[in-house]
Amino acid sequence: MAAAIWTSNFRLGKIIPVLFILATLPHQFCSGLIAPVTKKSGDEVALKPLNHPGNKYDLDDMIDQVKIDTGHSKIHKVDLVSDEYKFVIRLEIPSGTLDPEMISKTRKMVAAKLDVAEENVRISHVDITDSSIEMYVVYTALDSLQRMQGVNVLIPASQVLPHLTPKELESYNRNIPIKSISGKIETKDEAARQVLADAKMWKVFQKQIWETWQLPFLIASTLIFVLVLVVVFLFLCFRQQIDKKLADEEQTKHMCVFPDVKPCIKNTDPVQPDGATVYMSEDDLKVIKTEPLRVRAKGLLERRGSNTSLTIELNPSPESSITYSSPSRESNCEEFLLSAGNRMSRKQLRGCIKDVKTLHNEFWDIPMNHPDKVEVAGSGTKNRYKTIIPNDLTRVKLPENPNDSLSTYINANYIRGYDSEENAYIAAQGPMVHTIEDFWLMVWQEKSPMIIMITKLKEKNKIKCEPYIPNVRATYGAIEVTTTKVSPREGYTVRDLFLRNGNQCHQVQHFWFTAWPDHKTPATPKQLVAMAVEVESHRCDNNGRSCGPIVIHCSAGIGRTGCFIAISIGMQQLMEENMLDVLGIVCAMRLDRGGMIQTAEQYEFVHRALIDFDRSLPEVAGD
């Protein structure tokens, strides 16, 4: 109810009907379907509504009054109950042989099967010729508003018959053969479902409720509920105004100021002797101490494949100065990626996470190294994201098909492993509908022993990856894939796959990590570290040689994929050297595939994961 009111922006026209329904609940529940009986003159009995004045709500007067006439073929009983509560049991015995002993035994069998007292199973009619017994069932409830008197409630035949079958009844007494069990008439489903519910609610919602303590409680509860709705409404309005005010202040803060005065070009001196001659005045060479201006530019991207806006530093920081001797880092991306590094001891690793701001600044200094284009014409149709394309030097190339100009193209790159191990990993985008066959062809061509999937099929109602793993068996192009085993783990699932291409076979393990939340990093790295340890244990054969490149993919193949590869390489580096260089690892990955590890939060998460792994290693003297 609360959710419905919130989504309608708390309009008064939506709240008033809800309060009206709450106020009328007692009257709705008091109009039940149960109809206790009272006697009239003679043997005639009439049904009276529950809210009839003077009703004692007692069915104990409906006792078995059987008139037996040996000169006739039938035993008659006063009919007190509506046919919708009656059911008929026919015995498989010769006509005319039904006697009171059989009737009593049948009654006991029904009571035992329904687990009620024998007196609650009552007989309304017996037909000796047809060997049938007509019955109905009541149960006794206590009415607290009537001084704990017993209230006998009729149970509809539609609720009794599902619990009675001839075989089940015969199991209680083999000497009484049951032929059939049926209802006297068809009952309305709605009445059958409501009769017991109304009987239970009778003790709460009765006309005397307005004379008891429930009325003040009901009024107080309604007032509290309305008060809570008003408070929530006011809070949301106040919050909206605050957010709007902060947004206006943020927009005002991000302004760009340009100088109005043109620089003087008199008394010029050359300042760049190694390049093209550029003349500047002496006044222009003065370093102006100003605060950096940052512009929030709409439409630009902080990282490719995201919707985050870009922060651009227009003016240099106060600490910076003009440098004339060396080119900028942006103009020499490859040189930076080849030379940058930050080796840390295990102790330094555990301490670096205390200064998250420095860690984030270190990440943003790394060039993305995104390629501008791919040499394969028309390959854009096989890219999930337009701006995420493979670096050409390390691109995985599929077998060439003369009839298909795009047959060799797949959005994937070889990534070097620890100690510059060639082709240790393959970073790929998540398969698309028309690239699933290419994906399996790549796995077959590279004889990859494992596939690591770190994405859900759909996140935030957006398709991130197409389902490419069969539940049992499927064929993709010339490759038949069969799932032979599924092993759930904490946070991920391992599947054993069997690949067949003609007469050749290949086995692959598929690791599907599903514990990565949408648009953020996991709260704890333990599950991902556990999967990385398991993957590393199967990466090499008994002789320590690699079994082939491990295929890792998320959606774009750079963010979560880069995190996993960096963690795997970092684990090997910690075990071999007792040292770690995450900055160098990321730079090496971006040389092979641009944009590996997309955000500073992911870069921080890699450090936290390796700290978690480091705690599992034995301590080294002096560390």
Coordinates of C-alpha atoms in Angstrom, one line a residue:
M1 CA 0.0 0.0 0.0
A2 CA 2.8 2.4 0.9
A3 CA 4.6 1.7 -2.4
A4 CA 1.4 2.4 -4.3
I5 CA 0.9 5.8 -2.6
W6 CA 4.6 6.8 -3.0
T7 CA 4.5 6.1 -6.8
S8 CA 1.5 8.3 -7.2
N9 CA 3.3 11.3 -5.7
F10 CA 1.1 11.3 -2.6
R11 CA -1.9 12.7 -4.4
L12 CA -4.8 13.3 -2.0
G13 CA -7.2 11.5 -4.4
K14 CA -5.1 8.3 -4.0
I15 CA -5.0 8.4 -0.1
I16 CA -8.7 9.1 0.6
P17 CA -9.9 5.8 -1.0
V18 CA -7.3 3.8 1.1
L19 CA -8.5 5.4 4.3
F20 CA -12.1 4.7 3.4
I21 CA -11.3 1.0 2.8
L22 CA -9.6 0.8 6.2
A23 CA -12.6 2.4 7.9
T24 CA -15.0 -0.1 6.3
L25 CA -13.0 -3.3 6.9
P26 CA -15.1 -4.4 10.0
H27 CA -18.3 -4.2 8.1
Q28 CA -16.9 -6.2 5.2
F29 CA -15.7 -9.0 7.5
C30 CA -18.9 -9.1 9.5
S31 CA -20.9 -10.0 6.4
G32 CA -19.7 -13.6 6.5
L33 CA -21.1 -16.7 4.8
I34 CA -21.6 -18.8 7.9
A35 CA -25.2 -19.3 8.9
P36 CA -25.8 -20.9 12.3
V37 CA -29.3 -22.3 12.8
T38 CA -32.1 -21.9 15.3
K39 CA -35.3 -23.9 15.6
K40 CA -38.7 -22.7 14.8
S41 CA -42.0 -24.3 15.8
G42 CA -42.1 -28.1 15.4
D43 CA -39.3 -29.8 13.6
E44 CA -38.7 -27.0 11.1
V45 CA -35.3 -25.3 11.3
A46 CA -34.4 -22.1 9.4
L47 CA -31.0 -20.5 8.7
K48 CA -30.4 -17.0 10.1
P49 CA -27.7 -14.5 9.1
L50 CA -24.8 -14.0 11.5
N51 CA -25.8 -10.5 12.4
H52 CA -29.4 -11.3 13.2
P53 CA -30.5 -9.9 16.6
G54 CA -30.6 -12.6 19.3
N55 CA -28.7 -15.2 17.3
K56 CA -26.9 -17.6 19.7
Y57 CA -24.6 -18.9 17.0
D58 CA -25.0 -22.5 18.2
L59 CA -25.5 -25.6 15.9
D60 CA -25.7 -28.1 18.7
D61 CA -29.5 -28.5 18.0
M62 CA -28.5 -30.3 14.8
I63 CA -28.3 -33.7 16.3
D64 CA -29.1 -37.0 14.6
Q65 CA -32.9 -37.5 14.7
V66 CA -33.5 -40.7 12.8
K67 CA -36.9 -42.2 12.4
I68 CA -36.6 -45.9 11.4
D69 CA -39.6 -47.5 9.8
T70 CA -39.0 -51.2 9.1
G71 CA -42.0 -51.3 6.8
H72 CA -40.4 -48.9 4.4
S73 CA -37.1 -49.0 2.4
K74 CA -35.7 -45.6 3.6
I75 CA -34.5 -44.1 6.9
H76 CA -35.4 -40.4 7.0
K77 CA -33.7 -37.6 8.9
V78 CA -34.8 -34.0 9.4
D79 CA -32.9 -31.9 6.8
L80 CA -31.3 -29.0 8.7
V81 CA -28.3 -28.1 6.5
S82 CA -27.9 -26.7 3.0
D83 CA -26.9 -29.2 0.3
E84 CA -23.6 -27.3 -0.4
Y85 CA -22.2 -28.7 2.9
K86 CA -23.3 -32.3 2.3
F87 CA -21.5 -35.2 0.7
V88 CA -22.7 -38.8 -0.1
I89 CA -20.8 -42.0 0.6
R90 CA -22.0 -45.1 -1.3
L91 CA -21.1 -48.6 0.0
E92 CA -20.4 -51.5 -2.3
I93 CA -22.8 -53.9 -0.6
P94 CA -26.1 -55.6 -1.7
S95 CA -29.2 -53.4 -1.8
G96 CA -31.1 -53.5 1.5
T97 CA -28.2 -54.8 3.6
L98 CA -27.2 -51.4 5.1
D99 CA -27.6 -51.6 8.9
P100 CA -26.9 -49.1 11.8
E101 CA -23.6 -50.8 12.6
M102 CA -22.2 -50.1 9.1
I103 CA -23.5 -46.5 9.3
S104 CA -21.6 -46.1 12.6
K105 CA -18.4 -47.6 11.3
T106 CA -18.5 -45.4 8.2
R107 CA -19.0 -42.4 10.4
K108 CA -15.9 -43.3 12.5
M109 CA -13.8 -43.9 9.3
V110 CA -14.6 -40.4 8.0
A111 CA -13.9 -38.9 11.4
A112 CA -10.5 -40.7 11.6
K113 CA -9.5 -39.6 8.1
L114 CA -10.4 -36.0 8.7
D115 CA -8.8 -36.1 12.2
V116 CA -12.0 -34.7 13.9
A117 CA -14.2 -35.9 16.8
E118 CA -16.8 -38.4 15.8
E119 CA -19.6 -36.1 16.9
N120 CA -18.4 -33.5 14.4
V121 CA -19.3 -35.9 11.5
R122 CA -23.1 -35.8 11.3
I123 CA -25.6 -37.8 9.2
S124 CA -28.4 -36.0 7.4
H125 CA -29.9 -38.8 5.3
V126 CA -29.5 -42.6 4.7
D127 CA -30.8 -44.5 1.7
I128 CA -30.9 -48.3 2.4
T129 CA -31.9 -49.2 -1.2
D130 CA -28.9 -47.2 -2.7
S131 CA -26.6 -48.2 0.2
S132 CA -25.7 -44.5 0.6
I133 CA -25.1 -42.3 3.6
E134 CA -25.4 -38.5 3.3
M135 CA -23.1 -36.6 5.8
Y136 CA -21.8 -33.1 6.6
V137 CA -18.9 -32.0 8.9
V138 CA -18.8 -29.2 11.5
Y139 CA -16.0 -27.9 13.7
T140 CA -16.2 -26.0 17.0
A141 CA -14.7 -22.5 17.4
L142 CA -14.6 -20.3 20.5
D143 CA -16.2 -16.9 20.3
S144 CA -14.5 -14.5 22.9
L145 CA -17.2 -11.9 22.4
Q146 CA -19.9 -14.4 23.4
R147 CA -18.3 -15.4 26.7
M148 CA -16.3 -18.3 25.2
Q149 CA -19.3 -20.2 24.0
G150 CA -18.8 -22.9 21.4
V151 CA -19.7 -22.0 17.8
N152 CA -20.2 -25.0 15.4
V153 CA -19.1 -24.0 11.9
L154 CA -20.2 -25.9 8.8
I155 CA -17.4 -27.0 6.5
P156 CA -18.3 -26.9 2.8
A157 CA -18.3 -30.3 1.0
S158 CA -15.8 -28.8 -1.5
Q159 CA -13.2 -28.5 1.2
V160 CA -13.9 -32.0 2.7
L161 CA -14.0 -34.1 -0.5
P162 CA -10.3 -33.6 -1.5
H163 CA -9.3 -35.3 1.7
L164 CA -11.6 -38.3 1.2
T165 CA -11.0 -41.1 -1.3
P166 CA -12.5 -44.6 -1.3
K167 CA -9.1 -46.3 -0.9
E168 CA -8.0 -44.1 1.9
L169 CA -11.3 -44.7 3.8
E170 CA -11.1 -48.5 3.3
S171 CA -7.6 -48.5 4.9
Y172 CA -9.3 -47.7 8.2
N173 CA -11.7 -50.7 8.0
R174 CA -11.4 -53.3 5.3
N175 CA -14.9 -54.7 6.2
I176 CA -16.6 -51.6 4.9
P177 CA -16.2 -51.5 1.0
I178 CA -16.5 -48.0 -0.4
K179 CA -18.0 -47.6 -3.9
S180 CA -17.9 -43.8 -4.3
I181 CA -17.8 -40.4 -2.6
S182 CA -19.4 -37.4 -4.1
G183 CA -20.8 -33.9 -3.2
K184 CA -24.5 -33.3 -3.0
I185 CA -24.3 -30.2 -5.3
E186 CA -21.6 -28.0 -6.8
T187 CA -20.6 -25.1 -4.5
K188 CA -19.4 -21.7 -5.5
D189 CA -15.6 -21.5 -5.3
E190 CA -15.6 -18.1 -3.7
A191 CA -18.1 -19.1 -1.0
A192 CA -16.0 -22.2 -0.2
R193 CA -12.8 -20.3 0.2
Q194 CA -14.3 -17.6 2.4
V195 CA -16.4 -19.7 4.8
L196 CA -13.5 -20.7 7.1
A197 CA -11.7 -17.3 6.8
D198 CA -14.9 -15.5 7.9
A199 CA -15.4 -17.9 10.8
K200 CA -11.9 -17.1 12.1
M201 CA -12.4 -13.4 11.7
W202 CA -15.7 -13.5 13.5
K203 CA -14.2 -13.3 16.9
V204 CA -12.5 -10.0 15.9
F205 CA -15.0 -8.3 13.6
Q206 CA -18.4 -8.5 15.2
K207 CA -21.0 -5.8 15.8
Q208 CA -19.8 -5.5 19.4
I209 CA -16.3 -4.5 18.2
W210 CA -17.3 -0.8 18.5
E211 CA -17.9 -1.4 22.2
T212 CA -14.4 -2.9 23.0
W213 CA -10.8 -1.7 23.1
Q214 CA -10.2 -2.5 19.4
L215 CA -11.9 0.8 18.2
P216 CA -9.4 3.2 19.8
F217 CA -6.5 1.0 18.7
L218 CA -7.8 1.0 15.1
I219 CA -8.3 4.8 15.1
A220 CA -4.8 5.3 16.6
S221 CA -3.2 3.0 14.0
T222 CA -4.9 4.8 11.1
L223 CA -3.8 8.2 12.4
I224 CA -0.2 7.0 12.9
F225 CA -0.2 5.6 9.4
V226 CA -1.4 8.9 7.9
L227 CA 1.2 10.8 10.0
V228 CA 4.0 8.6 8.6
L229 CA 2.9 9.2 5.0
V230 CA 2.8 13.0 5.6
V231 CA 6.3 12.9 7.2
V232 CA 7.7 10.9 4.3
F233 CA 6.1 13.2 1.8
L234 CA 7.6 16.3 3.4
F235 CA 11.0 14.6 3.6
L236 CA 11.0 13.8 -0.1
C237 CA 10.0 17.4 -1.0
F238 CA 12.7 18.8 1.2
R239 CA 15.3 16.4 -0.2
Q240 CA 14.3 17.4 -3.7
Q241 CA 14.8 21.1 -3.0
I242 CA 18.2 20.4 -1.4
D243 CA 19.4 18.3 -4.4
K244 CA 18.3 21.1 -6.8
K245 CA 20.1 23.7 -4.8
L246 CA 23.3 21.6 -4.7
A247 CA 23.1 21.0 -8.5
D248 CA 22.7 24.7 -9.1
E249 CA 25.8 25.5 -6.9
E250 CA 27.8 22.7 -8.7
Q251 CA 26.9 24.1 -12.1
T252 CA 27.9 27.6 -11.0
K253 CA 31.2 26.4 -9.6
H254 CA 32.3 24.7 -12.8
M255 CA 33.0 27.8 -14.9
C256 CA 35.7 28.5 -17.5
V257 CA 37.3 31.9 -17.5
F258 CA 39.4 33.1 -20.5
P259 CA 41.7 36.1 -20.5
D260 CA 40.4 39.1 -22.4
V261 CA 43.9 40.6 -23.2
K262 CA 45.8 39.2 -26.1
P263 CA 49.5 38.5 -25.3
C264 CA 52.1 40.9 -26.5
I265 CA 54.5 39.5 -29.1
K266 CA 57.2 42.1 -28.9
N267 CA 60.8 41.2 -27.9
T268 CA 60.3 37.6 -28.8
D269 CA 62.7 34.8 -28.1
P270 CA 62.7 31.2 -29.4
V271 CA 61.8 28.7 -26.6
Q272 CA 61.6 25.4 -28.5
P273 CA 64.9 24.9 -30.3
D274 CA 64.4 21.2 -31.0
G275 CA 61.0 21.5 -32.7
A276 CA 59.4 24.1 -34.9
T277 CA 60.4 27.6 -33.9
V278 CA 57.6 29.2 -31.8
Y279 CA 58.1 32.8 -30.6
M280 CA 56.7 34.0 -27.2
S281 CA 57.2 37.2 -25.3
E282 CA 59.0 37.4 -22.0
D283 CA 55.7 38.3 -20.3
D284 CA 54.2 35.1 -21.5
L285 CA 56.9 33.0 -19.8
K286 CA 55.9 34.1 -16.4
V287 CA 54.2 31.4 -14.5
I288 CA 50.9 32.7 -13.2
K289 CA 49.9 31.1 -9.8
T290 CA 46.2 30.4 -10.3
E291 CA 43.9 27.6 -9.1
P292 CA 43.1 24.9 -11.7
L293 CA 39.7 25.3 -13.3
R294 CA 37.8 22.1 -13.9
V295 CA 34.9 21.9 -16.4
R296 CA 32.2 19.4 -16.3
A297 CA 31.6 18.9 -20.0
K298 CA 28.4 17.3 -21.2
G299 CA 28.6 14.6 -23.8
L300 CA 32.3 13.8 -23.2
L301 CA 33.4 10.5 -21.6
E302 CA 35.6 10.0 -18.7
R303 CA 36.2 6.4 -19.8
R304 CA 35.1 4.6 -22.9
G305 CA 32.0 2.5 -22.6
S306 CA 30.5 4.6 -19.7
N307 CA 28.1 7.5 -19.3
T308 CA 30.3 9.3 -16.7
S309 CA 31.2 12.9 -17.7
L310 CA 34.7 14.0 -18.2
T311 CA 36.7 16.3 -15.9
I312 CA 39.2 18.5 -17.9
E313 CA 42.0 20.5 -16.2
L314 CA 42.3 23.7 -18.2
N315 CA 44.9 25.5 -16.1
P316 CA 48.0 24.0 -14.6
S317 CA 48.2 23.4 -10.9
P318 CA 50.2 25.8 -8.7
E319 CA 53.0 23.4 -8.3
S320 CA 53.5 22.8 -12.0
S321 CA 55.7 24.9 -14.3
I322 CA 56.4 25.2 -18.0
T323 CA 58.8 22.6 -19.2
Y324 CA 60.6 23.1 -22.5
S325 CA 63.0 20.2 -22.6
S326 CA 60.8 17.0 -22.9
P327 CA 57.6 16.2 -24.7
S328 CA 54.3 15.8 -22.7
R329 CA 53.3 12.4 -21.5
E330 CA 50.1 12.5 -23.7
S331 CA 52.3 12.7 -26.8
N332 CA 54.4 9.7 -25.7
C333 CA 51.8 7.2 -24.4
E334 CA 53.8 4.1 -25.4
E335 CA 57.0 5.4 -23.6
F336 CA 55.0 5.9 -20.4
L337 CA 53.4 2.5 -20.5
L338 CA 56.8 0.8 -21.1
S339 CA 58.6 2.6 -18.3
A340 CA 56.1 3.4 -15.5
G341 CA 56.0 1.3 -12.4
N342 CA 55.7 1.4 -8.6
R343 CA 57.2 -1.6 -6.9
M344 CA 56.0 -2.1 -3.4
S345 CA 57.0 -4.6 -0.6
R346 CA 54.2 -6.5 1.0
K347 CA 54.2 -4.1 4.0
Q348 CA 53.9 -1.1 1.6
L349 CA 51.1 -2.9 -0.2
R350 CA 49.1 -3.2 3.0
G351 CA 49.7 0.5 3.8
C352 CA 49.0 2.0 0.4
I353 CA 45.2 1.5 0.8
K354 CA 45.2 4.0 3.6
D355 CA 45.8 6.8 1.1
V356 CA 43.1 6.1 -1.5
K357 CA 43.3 9.6 -3.0
T358 CA 47.0 9.0 -4.0
L359 CA 46.0 5.7 -5.4
H360 CA 43.3 7.2 -7.5
N361 CA 45.6 9.9 -8.8
E362 CA 48.2 7.3 -9.8
F363 CA 45.5 5.5 -11.8
W364 CA 44.4 8.6 -13.7
D365 CA 47.9 9.3 -14.7
I366 CA 48.0 6.1 -16.8
P367 CA 47.3 6.7 -20.5
M368 CA 44.2 4.7 -21.8
N369 CA 45.9 3.8 -25.1
H370 CA 42.6 3.3 -27.0
P371 CA 43.2 2.7 -30.7
D372 CA 41.5 5.1 -33.1
K373 CA 40.5 2.5 -35.7
V374 CA 40.8 -1.1 -36.8
E375 CA 42.4 -2.1 -40.1
V376 CA 39.5 -4.5 -40.9
A377 CA 36.9 -2.6 -42.8
G378 CA 33.3 -3.2 -41.7
S379 CA 34.3 -4.7 -38.3
G380 CA 32.2 -2.3 -36.4
T381 CA 29.2 -4.6 -36.7
K382 CA 31.1 -7.1 -34.5
N383 CA 31.8 -4.6 -31.7
R384 CA 29.4 -4.4 -28.8
Y385 CA 30.6 -0.8 -28.0
K386 CA 31.7 1.6 -30.8
T387 CA 34.6 3.0 -28.8
I388 CA 35.9 -0.3 -27.5
I389 CA 38.0 -1.8 -30.2
P390 CA 41.0 -4.2 -30.1
N391 CA 44.6 -3.0 -30.5
D392 CA 45.8 -4.2 -33.9
L393 CA 49.2 -5.5 -32.9
T394 CA 47.8 -8.0 -30.3
R395 CA 44.5 -8.7 -31.9
V396 CA 43.3 -12.4 -32.0
K397 CA 42.8 -13.4 -35.7
L398 CA 40.5 -16.3 -36.6
P399 CA 40.9 -18.6 -39.6
E400 CA 40.3 -16.8 -42.9
N401 CA 37.2 -17.6 -45.0
P402 CA 37.5 -16.4 -48.6
N403 CA 33.7 -15.8 -48.7
D404 CA 33.6 -13.6 -45.6
S405 CA 35.8 -10.5 -45.4
L406 CA 35.2 -10.3 -41.6
S407 CA 35.9 -14.0 -40.9
T408 CA 39.2 -13.2 -39.2
Y409 CA 37.9 -10.5 -36.9
I410 CA 36.9 -10.8 -33.3
N411 CA 37.0 -8.2 -30.6
A412 CA 39.7 -9.8 -28.5
N413 CA 43.4 -9.3 -27.7
Y414 CA 46.3 -11.5 -26.4
I415 CA 47.5 -10.3 -23.0
R416 CA 50.9 -11.0 -21.6
G417 CA 51.1 -12.7 -18.2
Y418 CA 53.6 -12.7 -15.3
D419 CA 57.2 -12.1 -16.4
S420 CA 56.0 -11.1 -19.9
E421 CA 54.7 -14.6 -20.7
E422 CA 53.4 -14.4 -24.2
N423 CA 49.7 -15.1 -24.9
A424 CA 48.9 -16.0 -21.3
Y425 CA 45.4 -14.6 -21.4
I426 CA 42.8 -13.4 -24.0
A427 CA 40.7 -10.4 -23.1
A428 CA 37.5 -10.4 -25.1
Q429 CA 34.1 -8.6 -25.2
G430 CA 31.0 -10.6 -24.2
P431 CA 29.6 -12.6 -27.2
M432 CA 26.9 -11.0 -29.3
V433 CA 24.1 -12.9 -31.1
H434 CA 26.0 -13.0 -34.3
T435 CA 29.5 -13.5 -32.8
I436 CA 28.8 -16.6 -30.6
E437 CA 30.2 -18.9 -33.4
D438 CA 33.3 -16.7 -33.6
F439 CA 33.8 -16.9 -29.8
W440 CA 33.7 -20.7 -29.8
L441 CA 35.9 -20.9 -32.9
M442 CA 38.5 -18.8 -31.0
V443 CA 38.3 -21.1 -28.0
W444 CA 38.8 -24.1 -30.2
Q445 CA 41.6 -22.5 -32.3
E446 CA 43.6 -21.4 -29.2
K447 CA 42.8 -24.6 -27.3
S448 CA 42.0 -22.5 -24.2
P449 CA 41.6 -24.6 -21.1
M450 CA 39.3 -22.2 -19.3
I451 CA 36.8 -19.4 -19.9
I452 CA 36.2 -16.8 -17.2
M453 CA 32.9 -14.9 -17.4
I454 CA 32.5 -11.9 -15.1
T455 CA 29.2 -10.4 -16.0
K456 CA 25.5 -11.2 -15.8
L457 CA 23.5 -11.6 -19.0
K458 CA 21.5 -8.5 -18.2
E459 CA 22.2 -5.6 -15.8
K460 CA 20.0 -2.6 -15.3
N461 CA 17.7 -3.9 -18.0
K462 CA 20.5 -3.7 -20.5
I463 CA 21.9 -6.8 -22.3
K464 CA 25.5 -7.3 -21.3
C465 CA 26.2 -10.7 -22.9
E466 CA 24.3 -13.2 -24.9
P467 CA 23.8 -16.7 -23.5
Y468 CA 26.4 -18.9 -25.2
I469 CA 26.6 -21.9 -22.8
P470 CA 24.2 -24.7 -23.5
N471 CA 22.2 -26.3 -20.7
V472 CA 23.0 -29.7 -22.1
R473 CA 24.2 -29.7 -25.7
A474 CA 24.3 -27.2 -28.7
T475 CA 26.2 -26.8 -31.9
Y476 CA 27.8 -23.5 -32.9
G477 CA 29.0 -23.6 -36.4
A478 CA 31.2 -26.7 -36.7
I479 CA 31.8 -27.0 -32.9
E480 CA 29.5 -29.1 -30.7
V481 CA 29.5 -28.0 -27.0
T482 CA 28.2 -30.3 -24.3
T483 CA 27.8 -29.4 -20.6
T484 CA 28.9 -32.4 -18.6
K485 CA 29.0 -31.1 -15.0
V486 CA 27.9 -28.0 -13.1
S487 CA 29.6 -27.2 -9.7
P488 CA 28.2 -24.3 -7.7
R489 CA 30.7 -22.3 -5.6
E490 CA 30.3 -19.3 -3.3
G491 CA 29.8 -16.4 -5.7
Y492 CA 30.5 -18.3 -8.9
T493 CA 29.7 -21.5 -10.8
V494 CA 32.1 -23.9 -12.5
R495 CA 31.0 -25.9 -15.6
D496 CA 32.9 -28.7 -17.3
L497 CA 32.4 -28.4 -21.1
F498 CA 33.2 -31.0 -23.8
L499 CA 33.9 -29.6 -27.3
R500 CA 33.8 -31.7 -30.5
N501 CA 34.8 -30.7 -34.0
G502 CA 34.6 -33.6 -36.3
N503 CA 36.8 -36.3 -34.9
Q504 CA 38.7 -34.0 -32.5
C505 CA 37.8 -33.2 -28.9
H506 CA 38.7 -30.6 -26.4
Q507 CA 37.8 -30.1 -22.7
V508 CA 37.1 -26.6 -21.2
Q509 CA 36.2 -25.4 -17.8
H510 CA 33.9 -22.4 -17.6
F511 CA 33.9 -20.1 -14.5
W512 CA 30.9 -17.8 -14.2
F513 CA 31.4 -15.1 -11.5
T514 CA 27.9 -13.7 -10.7
A515 CA 28.7 -11.8 -7.4
W516 CA 29.9 -8.6 -9.1
P517 CA 27.2 -5.9 -8.5
D518 CA 26.0 -3.5 -11.2
H519 CA 28.1 -0.3 -11.7
K520 CA 30.3 -0.8 -8.7
T521 CA 32.9 -3.1 -7.2
P522 CA 32.2 -6.0 -4.9
A523 CA 32.0 -5.2 -1.2
T524 CA 34.6 -7.9 -0.5
P525 CA 37.2 -9.4 -2.8
K526 CA 37.3 -12.8 -1.1
Q527 CA 35.1 -14.6 -3.7
L528 CA 36.9 -13.3 -6.7
V529 CA 40.3 -14.1 -5.1
A530 CA 39.1 -17.6 -4.4
M531 CA 38.1 -18.1 -8.0
A532 CA 41.4 -16.7 -9.2
V533 CA 43.3 -19.1 -7.0
E534 CA 41.3 -22.0 -8.4
V535 CA 41.9 -20.8 -12.0
E536 CA 45.6 -20.5 -11.4
S537 CA 45.8 -24.0 -10.0
H538 CA 44.5 -25.4 -13.3
R539 CA 46.3 -23.1 -15.7
C540 CA 49.5 -25.2 -16.1
D541 CA 50.0 -28.9 -16.6
N542 CA 52.0 -31.2 -14.4
N543 CA 55.3 -30.0 -15.9
G544 CA 54.5 -26.4 -15.2
R545 CA 53.8 -25.5 -18.8
S546 CA 50.8 -23.3 -19.7
C547 CA 47.9 -25.3 -21.2
G548 CA 46.9 -22.4 -23.4
P549 CA 45.6 -18.8 -23.1
I550 CA 42.8 -18.3 -20.6
V551 CA 39.8 -16.5 -22.2
I552 CA 38.4 -13.8 -19.9
H553 CA 35.4 -11.6 -20.8
C554 CA 32.9 -9.3 -19.1
S555 CA 30.7 -7.1 -21.3
A556 CA 33.3 -4.7 -23.0
G557 CA 36.3 -6.9 -22.1
I558 CA 38.3 -4.2 -20.4
G559 CA 36.9 -3.3 -16.9
R560 CA 36.2 -6.4 -14.8
T561 CA 38.3 -8.4 -17.3
G562 CA 41.3 -6.2 -16.5
C563 CA 40.7 -6.5 -12.8
F564 CA 40.8 -10.3 -12.9
I565 CA 43.9 -10.5 -15.1
A566 CA 45.7 -7.9 -12.8
I567 CA 44.8 -9.9 -9.7
S568 CA 46.1 -13.1 -11.3
I569 CA 49.4 -11.6 -12.4
G570 CA 49.8 -9.9 -9.0
M571 CA 49.2 -13.1 -7.1
Q572 CA 52.0 -14.8 -9.1
Q573 CA 54.3 -11.8 -8.6
L574 CA 53.7 -11.8 -4.8
M575 CA 54.5 -15.6 -4.6
E576 CA 57.6 -15.3 -6.7
E577 CA 59.2 -12.0 -5.7
N578 CA 57.4 -11.0 -2.4
M579 CA 57.0 -7.7 -4.2
L580 CA 54.2 -6.1 -6.2
D581 CA 53.9 -3.5 -9.0
V582 CA 50.2 -3.0 -9.8
L583 CA 51.0 0.2 -11.8
G584 CA 53.4 -1.7 -14.0
I585 CA 50.9 -4.6 -14.4
V586 CA 48.2 -2.2 -15.6
C587 CA 50.6 -0.4 -18.0
A588 CA 51.6 -3.7 -19.5
M589 CA 48.0 -4.7 -20.0
R590 CA 47.1 -1.4 -21.7
L591 CA 49.9 -1.9 -24.1
D592 CA 48.1 -5.1 -25.2
R593 CA 44.5 -3.8 -25.0
G594 CA 43.5 -0.2 -24.4
G595 CA 41.5 0.9 -21.4
M596 CA 42.2 -2.2 -19.2
I597 CA 40.7 -1.4 -15.8
Q598 CA 38.3 1.4 -16.4
T599 CA 37.8 3.2 -13.1
A600 CA 39.9 4.3 -10.1
E601 CA 37.5 2.3 -7.9
Q602 CA 38.4 -0.9 -9.9
Y603 CA 42.1 0.0 -9.5
E604 CA 41.6 0.3 -5.7
F605 CA 39.7 -3.0 -5.7
V606 CA 42.7 -4.7 -7.3
H607 CA 44.9 -3.5 -4.5
R608 CA 42.4 -4.7 -1.9
A609 CA 42.1 -8.1 -3.5
L610 CA 45.9 -8.6 -3.5
I611 CA 46.1 -7.4 0.1
D612 CA 43.5 -10.1 0.9
F613 CA 45.6 -12.7 -1.0
D614 CA 48.8 -11.5 0.7
R615 CA 47.3 -12.3 4.1
S616 CA 47.1 -16.0 3.1
L617 CA 50.8 -16.1 2.3
P618 CA 53.4 -17.0 5.0
E619 CA 55.2 -14.1 6.5
V620 CA 58.8 -13.4 5.3
A621 CA 61.6 -12.2 7.6
G622 CA 62.1 -8.4 7.4
D623 CA 58.7 -7.8 5.7

